[in-house]
XYZ file of C-alpha atoms in Angstrom:
69
model
C -44.593 -7.119 28.300
C -43.284 -10.587 27.804
C -42.096 -12.280 24.606
C -42.196 -15.970 23.805
C -38.663 -17.281 23.332
C -37.117 -20.584 22.557
C -33.804 -21.043 24.178
C -31.734 -24.186 23.745
C -28.380 -25.486 24.824
C -26.931 -28.081 22.365
C -24.535 -30.973 22.999
C -21.553 -28.791 22.172
C -21.777 -27.356 25.773
C -18.438 -27.851 27.680
C -19.862 -27.022 31.111
C -17.713 -23.867 31.423
C -20.658 -22.237 33.297
C -20.286 -18.902 31.581
C -24.032 -18.764 30.958
C -24.825 -19.663 34.601
C -22.519 -16.821 35.756
C -24.177 -14.308 33.292
C -27.831 -15.487 33.835
C -28.224 -17.771 36.870
C -31.945 -17.451 36.894
C -32.076 -18.740 33.247
C -29.372 -21.473 33.130
C -28.058 -24.133 35.374
C -25.651 -27.073 35.149
C -27.451 -30.435 35.108
C -26.462 -32.888 37.805
C -27.194 -35.783 35.346
C -25.321 -34.535 32.203
C -22.874 -32.030 33.703
C -23.857 -29.566 30.957
C -25.854 -26.353 30.974
C -29.636 -26.296 30.311
C -32.261 -23.569 30.229
C -34.461 -23.384 33.287
C -36.359 -20.219 32.698
C -39.883 -19.725 31.434
C -41.019 -19.754 27.777
C -42.010 -16.127 28.032
C -39.423 -13.598 29.052
C -39.282 -9.818 29.718
C -37.018 -7.655 27.738
C -34.293 -7.719 30.492
C -34.240 -11.512 30.588
C -34.153 -11.781 26.792
C -31.069 -9.503 26.896
C -29.507 -11.743 29.561
C -30.126 -14.843 27.461
C -28.713 -13.287 24.303
C -25.612 -12.130 26.381
C -25.102 -15.646 27.635
C -25.335 -17.010 24.061
C -22.808 -14.393 22.911
C -20.282 -15.304 25.611
C -20.619 -19.081 25.272
C -17.119 -20.066 24.010
C -18.505 -22.897 21.803
C -21.720 -21.243 20.621
C -23.871 -23.895 22.273
C -26.774 -21.502 23.107
C -29.489 -20.498 20.764
C -32.136 -17.735 21.477
C -35.108 -17.506 19.142
C -37.837 -14.898 19.628
C -41.265 -16.031 18.390
């Protein structure tokens, strides 16, 4: 079962790549901005939600938000 999730990376991102290391199928570093951005789908399975939440937790500047709908 999948859940609709809104994941955002704000401008506080420092390009440390912690989120990419934790969840590479959900985040990548933009070639244009050199900051992380979410690349995954709008609906995630429970395992991917857990990965996104872990990435948000380990972000050193709290730039990632995960909101389940």
